[in-house]
């Protein structure tokens, strides 16, 4: 089987769960080789990559690579595509990942597929499954020109360990002038509580216009915290300034696919559904029995969220003691 | 300063989207065409920059005849001129070909900035701005929640997974914007009237010096094998709160092993 390049996503040197998902997907179509771009690789990171099946870890760790957005990763991958002749390149479906894939497609003269939720080998072709139009349509597609470059959506593939010994292989890359044209001069972290990352969370508790105010979100947060969940919001709630924009779920916000999604005071507009429709289990609390969100509900309560949600929070507290 | 803004006509997001059986392409005829919502923010940002610093805003759109409505809408918001790329050969183009067409339309026209919305609501790929930057060899300043121009320096706040990065470059640069950057204006009656007299160049693929065989469905580098509607979800259990709604949800979550 051929090599499948997997671009590693990491925070502060720790491999993200999405990368273990990509390595799992890569094993369905070939032998995964992880690609680390930027400083800060550790033995522990290499061990994690090996645990999920990477037999090789290409490391391009010059400081310079982190000073410029997107373009350096595309240049590292383009160089490796030349040297390693992979059968596919997998990149996470984040903003950085999609743009890296975009630049790579132009450099390598290869087709690109974004937001795959599964991969399979069909002879020597790679077939990607995509879930489009808010999850209403399932599409199978393939790259027909060049080595397939595919971005894979987070939380779509369950990571499975398959221990291998990952051998580190250092790569030296000389960045082109055009890759250096934009320079990162600083990072500002959003204030973040102790909650899990919205896109990766197993449980998401969301609030909409029905929450009524910024203060009202304390009810949503309390439920989220008893479940170890991330908090999400509809655009009505983020536009009103009740909850920060980075927590918006939907067409113009984050796409989430958790095991459990609890929608409170959200009507279920098509643009909101686009971001949560593929959640495994959906629970709805809404006082309007006609709200379209009930069409998606596995379990729904017609009622006032300010009565139902606090009671639920309390009950979970009792049951988990 | 001379700014290009790329806009796309997309099916109204309120309409149900479907693929056509015959060629697995998005059925665009059955829904109203509107300007991609994020592109309105791109137009607004360009107008604000010009209002502060002087200059010209040129709208670029690739799409069938009726996409001219979208170009006019941007002109009625206040842009100065339009370039509409229309060619039967373009139908079914993938992102790679689209980026080639747009890059060709930008190249050689002395733009300092080109501004895009960060994604279209139909294809949702978010790749064309980066592809255009790669093709032109310009700085890529994308996913901006804030854009500042001072002389030939452009600084943006790039939205990241947990906050933002400050990124800076010299013009010419490719910018894409996210929706929290501004509040797009509505065209005024005066703006709508004025837009009728503004110049729009209609260009073909050949006018841009590109080969018609390199664009369109036949030249796409990826293809849909098959598609199907997602199987409908089994109807769930809906109860009315009679003072015990929270407890009932907790019972349900317990049977599903979430608690
Ligand atoms: C191009 C475009 C992109 C968009 N992108 C997004 C997006 O990414 N994400 C998104 O969410 N939206 C998006 N929208 C907006 C979307 O169309 C809806 O306007 C929005 O989702 C509505 O949010 P909501 O459900 O919270 O509010 P509403 O539709 O106003 O619904 C509020 C619901 O709360 C219920 N309610 C009120 N009070 C209570 C109470 N006390 N207890 C229980 N229930 C109560 C009501 O019955 C109602 O069903 C987009 C729109 C466009 C045009």
mmCIF file with all atom_site columns, C-alpha atoms in Angstrom, chain A residues 63-160:
data_model
loop_
_atom_site.group_PDB
_atom_site.id
_atom_site.type_symbol
_atom_site.label_atom_id
_atom_site.label_alt_id
_atom_site.label_comp_id
_atom_site.label_asym_id
_atom_site.label_entity_id
_atom_site.label_seq_id
_atom_site.pdbx_PDB_ins_code
_atom_site.Cartn_x
_atom_site.Cartn_y
_atom_site.Cartn_z
_atom_site.occupancy
_atom_site.B_iso_or_equiv
_atom_site.pdbx_formal_charge
_atom_site.auth_seq_id
_atom_site.auth_comp_id
_atom_site.auth_asym_id
_atom_site.auth_atom_id
_atom_site.pdbx_PDB_model_num
ATOM 1  C CA . UNK A 1 63  ? 10.919  28.418 13.683  1.00 0.00 ? 63  UNK A CA 1
ATOM 2  C CA . UNK A 1 64  ? 10.453  30.222 10.396  1.00 0.00 ? 64  UNK A CA 1
ATOM 3  C CA . UNK A 1 65  ? 7.549   27.980 9.401   1.00 0.00 ? 65  UNK A CA 1
ATOM 4  C CA . UNK A 1 66  ? 5.322   29.261 12.189  1.00 0.00 ? 66  UNK A CA 1
ATOM 5  C CA . UNK A 1 67  ? 5.894   32.916 11.287  1.00 0.00 ? 67  UNK A CA 1
ATOM 6  C CA . UNK A 1 68  ? 3.749   32.809 8.178   1.00 0.00 ? 68  UNK A CA 1
ATOM 7  C CA . UNK A 1 69  ? 0.189   31.521 7.905   1.00 0.00 ? 69  UNK A CA 1
ATOM 8  C CA . UNK A 1 70  ? -0.873  28.577 5.722   1.00 0.00 ? 70  UNK A CA 1
ATOM 9  C CA . UNK A 1 71  ? 1.640   28.837 2.874   1.00 0.00 ? 71  UNK A CA 1
ATOM 10 C CA . UNK A 1 72  ? 4.566   27.073 4.683   1.00 0.00 ? 72  UNK A CA 1
ATOM 11 C CA . UNK A 1 73  ? 2.541   23.911 5.375   1.00 0.00 ? 73  UNK A CA 1
ATOM 12 C CA . UNK A 1 74  ? 1.511   23.824 1.715   1.00 0.00 ? 74  UNK A CA 1
ATOM 13 C CA . UNK A 1 75  ? 5.159   24.091 0.651   1.00 0.00 ? 75  UNK A CA 1
ATOM 14 C CA . UNK A 1 76  ? 6.279   21.315 3.021   1.00 0.00 ? 76  UNK A CA 1
ATOM 15 C CA . UNK A 1 77  ? 3.514   19.033 1.727   1.00 0.00 ? 77  UNK A CA 1
ATOM 16 C CA . UNK A 1 78  ? 4.283   19.915 -1.898  1.00 0.00 ? 78  UNK A CA 1
ATOM 17 C CA . UNK A 1 79  ? 7.936   18.989 -1.384  1.00 0.00 ? 79  UNK A CA 1
ATOM 18 C CA . UNK A 1 80  ? 6.965   15.685 0.278   1.00 0.00 ? 80  UNK A CA 1
ATOM 19 C CA . UNK A 1 81  ? 4.526   14.915 -2.533  1.00 0.00 ? 81  UNK A CA 1
ATOM 20 C CA . UNK A 1 82  ? 7.501   15.139 -4.870  1.00 0.00 ? 82  UNK A CA 1
ATOM 21 C CA . UNK A 1 83  ? 9.814   13.024 -2.712  1.00 0.00 ? 83  UNK A CA 1
ATOM 22 C CA . UNK A 1 84  ? 7.477   10.412 -1.215  1.00 0.00 ? 84  UNK A CA 1
ATOM 23 C CA . UNK A 1 85  ? 4.967   9.949  -4.076  1.00 0.00 ? 85  UNK A CA 1
ATOM 24 C CA . UNK A 1 86  ? 2.005   9.453  -1.708  1.00 0.00 ? 86  UNK A CA 1
ATOM 25 C CA . UNK A 1 87  ? -1.353  8.017  -2.790  1.00 0.00 ? 87  UNK A CA 1
ATOM 26 C CA . UNK A 1 88  ? -3.282  10.775 -0.991  1.00 0.00 ? 88  UNK A CA 1
ATOM 27 C CA . UNK A 1 89  ? -2.819  13.782 1.284   1.00 0.00 ? 89  UNK A CA 1
ATOM 28 C CA . UNK A 1 90  ? -5.175  14.283 4.238   1.00 0.00 ? 90  UNK A CA 1
ATOM 29 C CA . UNK A 1 91  ? -5.593  17.605 6.006   1.00 0.00 ? 91  UNK A CA 1
ATOM 30 C CA . UNK A 1 92  ? -8.004  18.600 8.798   1.00 0.00 ? 92  UNK A CA 1
ATOM 31 C CA . UNK A 1 93  ? -11.094 20.588 7.724   1.00 0.00 ? 93  UNK A CA 1
ATOM 32 C CA . UNK A 1 94  ? -10.170 23.673 9.722   1.00 0.00 ? 94  UNK A CA 1
ATOM 33 C CA . UNK A 1 95  ? -9.723  27.111 8.144   1.00 0.00 ? 95  UNK A CA 1
ATOM 34 C CA . UNK A 1 96  ? -5.945  26.578 8.095   1.00 0.00 ? 96  UNK A CA 1
ATOM 35 C CA . UNK A 1 97  ? -6.325  23.027 6.802   1.00 0.00 ? 97  UNK A CA 1
ATOM 36 C CA . UNK A 1 98  ? -8.688  23.902 3.957   1.00 0.00 ? 98  UNK A CA 1
ATOM 37 C CA . UNK A 1 99  ? -6.490  26.781 2.846   1.00 0.00 ? 99  UNK A CA 1
ATOM 38 C CA . UNK A 1 100 ? -3.352  24.632 3.034   1.00 0.00 ? 100 UNK A CA 1
ATOM 39 C CA . UNK A 1 101 ? -5.109  22.050 0.860   1.00 0.00 ? 101 UNK A CA 1
ATOM 40 C CA . UNK A 1 102 ? -6.193  24.823 -1.518  1.00 0.00 ? 102 UNK A CA 1
ATOM 41 C CA . UNK A 1 103 ? -2.650  26.118 -2.063  1.00 0.00 ? 103 UNK A CA 1
ATOM 42 C CA . UNK A 1 104 ? -1.310  22.589 -2.336  1.00 0.00 ? 104 UNK A CA 1
ATOM 43 C CA . UNK A 1 105 ? -3.851  21.704 -5.043  1.00 0.00 ? 105 UNK A CA 1
ATOM 44 C CA . UNK A 1 106 ? -2.583  24.580 -7.175  1.00 0.00 ? 106 UNK A CA 1
ATOM 45 C CA . UNK A 1 107 ? 1.100   23.788 -6.516  1.00 0.00 ? 107 UNK A CA 1
ATOM 46 C CA . UNK A 1 108 ? 0.719   20.072 -7.185  1.00 0.00 ? 108 UNK A CA 1
ATOM 47 C CA . UNK A 1 109 ? -1.822  20.347 -10.003 1.00 0.00 ? 109 UNK A CA 1
ATOM 48 C CA . UNK A 1 110 ? -4.155  18.003 -8.166  1.00 0.00 ? 110 UNK A CA 1
ATOM 49 C CA . UNK A 1 111 ? -7.860  17.882 -7.403  1.00 0.00 ? 111 UNK A CA 1
ATOM 50 C CA . UNK A 1 112 ? -9.238  18.671 -3.964  1.00 0.00 ? 112 UNK A CA 1
ATOM 51 C CA . UNK A 1 113 ? -12.212 17.411 -1.942  1.00 0.00 ? 113 UNK A CA 1
ATOM 52 C CA . UNK A 1 114 ? -13.212 19.214 1.262   1.00 0.00 ? 114 UNK A CA 1
ATOM 53 C CA . UNK A 1 115 ? -15.134 18.102 4.348   1.00 0.00 ? 115 UNK A CA 1
ATOM 54 C CA . UNK A 1 116 ? -14.981 14.348 3.817   1.00 0.00 ? 116 UNK A CA 1
ATOM 55 C CA . UNK A 1 117 ? -16.726 12.360 6.570   1.00 0.00 ? 117 UNK A CA 1
ATOM 56 C CA . UNK A 1 118 ? -15.342 8.992  5.443   1.00 0.00 ? 118 UNK A CA 1
ATOM 57 C CA . UNK A 1 119 ? -12.812 7.517  3.024   1.00 0.00 ? 119 UNK A CA 1
ATOM 58 C CA . UNK A 1 120 ? -12.579 4.195  1.215   1.00 0.00 ? 120 UNK A CA 1
ATOM 59 C CA . UNK A 1 121 ? -10.254 2.621  -1.339  1.00 0.00 ? 121 UNK A CA 1
ATOM 60 C CA . UNK A 1 122 ? -11.868 1.562  -4.607  1.00 0.00 ? 122 UNK A CA 1
ATOM 61 C CA . UNK A 1 123 ? -9.137  -0.110 -6.669  1.00 0.00 ? 123 UNK A CA 1
ATOM 62 C CA . UNK A 1 124 ? -6.456  2.548  -6.896  1.00 0.00 ? 124 UNK A CA 1
ATOM 63 C CA . UNK A 1 125 ? -8.930  5.371  -6.370  1.00 0.00 ? 125 UNK A CA 1
ATOM 64 C CA . UNK A 1 126 ? -9.859  7.021  -3.092  1.00 0.00 ? 126 UNK A CA 1
ATOM 65 C CA . UNK A 1 127 ? -13.581 7.578  -2.658  1.00 0.00 ? 127 UNK A CA 1
ATOM 66 C CA . UNK A 1 128 ? -14.615 10.286 -0.216  1.00 0.00 ? 128 UNK A CA 1
ATOM 67 C CA . UNK A 1 129 ? -18.018 10.500 1.440   1.00 0.00 ? 129 UNK A CA 1
ATOM 68 C CA . UNK A 1 130 ? -19.345 14.023 1.999   1.00 0.00 ? 130 UNK A CA 1
ATOM 69 C CA . UNK A 1 131 ? -22.437 15.107 3.870   1.00 0.00 ? 131 UNK A CA 1
ATOM 70 C CA . UNK A 1 132 ? -23.717 18.255 2.139   1.00 0.00 ? 132 UNK A CA 1
ATOM 71 C CA . UNK A 1 133 ? -26.591 20.757 2.355   1.00 0.00 ? 133 UNK A CA 1
ATOM 72 C CA . UNK A 1 134 ? -26.731 20.575 6.114   1.00 0.00 ? 134 UNK A CA 1
ATOM 73 C CA . UNK A 1 135 ? -26.505 16.797 6.127   1.00 0.00 ? 135 UNK A CA 1
ATOM 74 C CA . UNK A 1 136 ? -29.549 16.264 3.870   1.00 0.00 ? 136 UNK A CA 1
ATOM 75 C CA . UNK A 1 137 ? -27.531 14.682 1.054   1.00 0.00 ? 137 UNK A CA 1
ATOM 76 C CA . UNK A 1 138 ? -24.742 12.091 1.092   1.00 0.00 ? 138 UNK A CA 1
ATOM 77 C CA . UNK A 1 139 ? -22.276 12.356 -1.800  1.00 0.00 ? 139 UNK A CA 1
ATOM 78 C CA . UNK A 1 140 ? -19.491 10.005 -2.916  1.00 0.00 ? 140 UNK A CA 1
ATOM 79 C CA . UNK A 1 141 ? -16.779 11.698 -4.889  1.00 0.00 ? 141 UNK A CA 1
ATOM 80 C CA . UNK A 1 142 ? -13.266 11.148 -6.131  1.00 0.00 ? 142 UNK A CA 1
ATOM 81 C CA . UNK A 1 143 ? -10.359 13.185 -7.387  1.00 0.00 ? 143 UNK A CA 1
ATOM 82 C CA . UNK A 1 144 ? -9.855  12.545 -11.095 1.00 0.00 ? 144 UNK A CA 1
ATOM 83 C CA . UNK A 1 145 ? -6.597  14.432 -11.667 1.00 0.00 ? 145 UNK A CA 1
ATOM 84 C CA . UNK A 1 146 ? -3.386  14.107 -9.675  1.00 0.00 ? 146 UNK A CA 1
ATOM 85 C CA . UNK A 1 147 ? -2.872  12.806 -6.142  1.00 0.00 ? 147 UNK A CA 1
ATOM 86 C CA . UNK A 1 148 ? -6.089  13.360 -4.162  1.00 0.00 ? 148 UNK A CA 1
ATOM 87 C CA . UNK A 1 149 ? -5.923  16.152 -1.590  1.00 0.00 ? 149 UNK A CA 1
ATOM 88 C CA . UNK A 1 150 ? -8.728  15.671 0.911   1.00 0.00 ? 150 UNK A CA 1
ATOM 89 C CA . UNK A 1 151 ? -9.763  17.653 3.979   1.00 0.00 ? 151 UNK A CA 1
ATOM 90 C CA . UNK A 1 152 ? -11.482 15.528 6.628   1.00 0.00 ? 152 UNK A CA 1
ATOM 91 C CA . UNK A 1 153 ? -14.127 16.914 8.972   1.00 0.00 ? 153 UNK A CA 1
ATOM 92 C CA . UNK A 1 154 ? -13.558 16.633 12.712  1.00 0.00 ? 154 UNK A CA 1
ATOM 93 C CA . UNK A 1 155 ? -15.617 14.213 14.829  1.00 0.00 ? 155 UNK A CA 1
ATOM 94 C CA . UNK A 1 156 ? -16.779 12.301 11.742  1.00 0.00 ? 156 UNK A CA 1
ATOM 95 C CA . UNK A 1 157 ? -14.492 9.275  12.100  1.00 0.00 ? 157 UNK A CA 1
ATOM 96 C CA . UNK A 1 158 ? -13.980 7.500  15.432  1.00 0.00 ? 158 UNK A CA 1
ATOM 97 C CA . UNK A 1 159 ? -10.249 7.263  16.189  1.00 0.00 ? 159 UNK A CA 1
ATOM 98 C CA . UNK A 1 160 ? -9.000  3.674  16.553  1.00 0.00 ? 160 UNK A CA 1
#
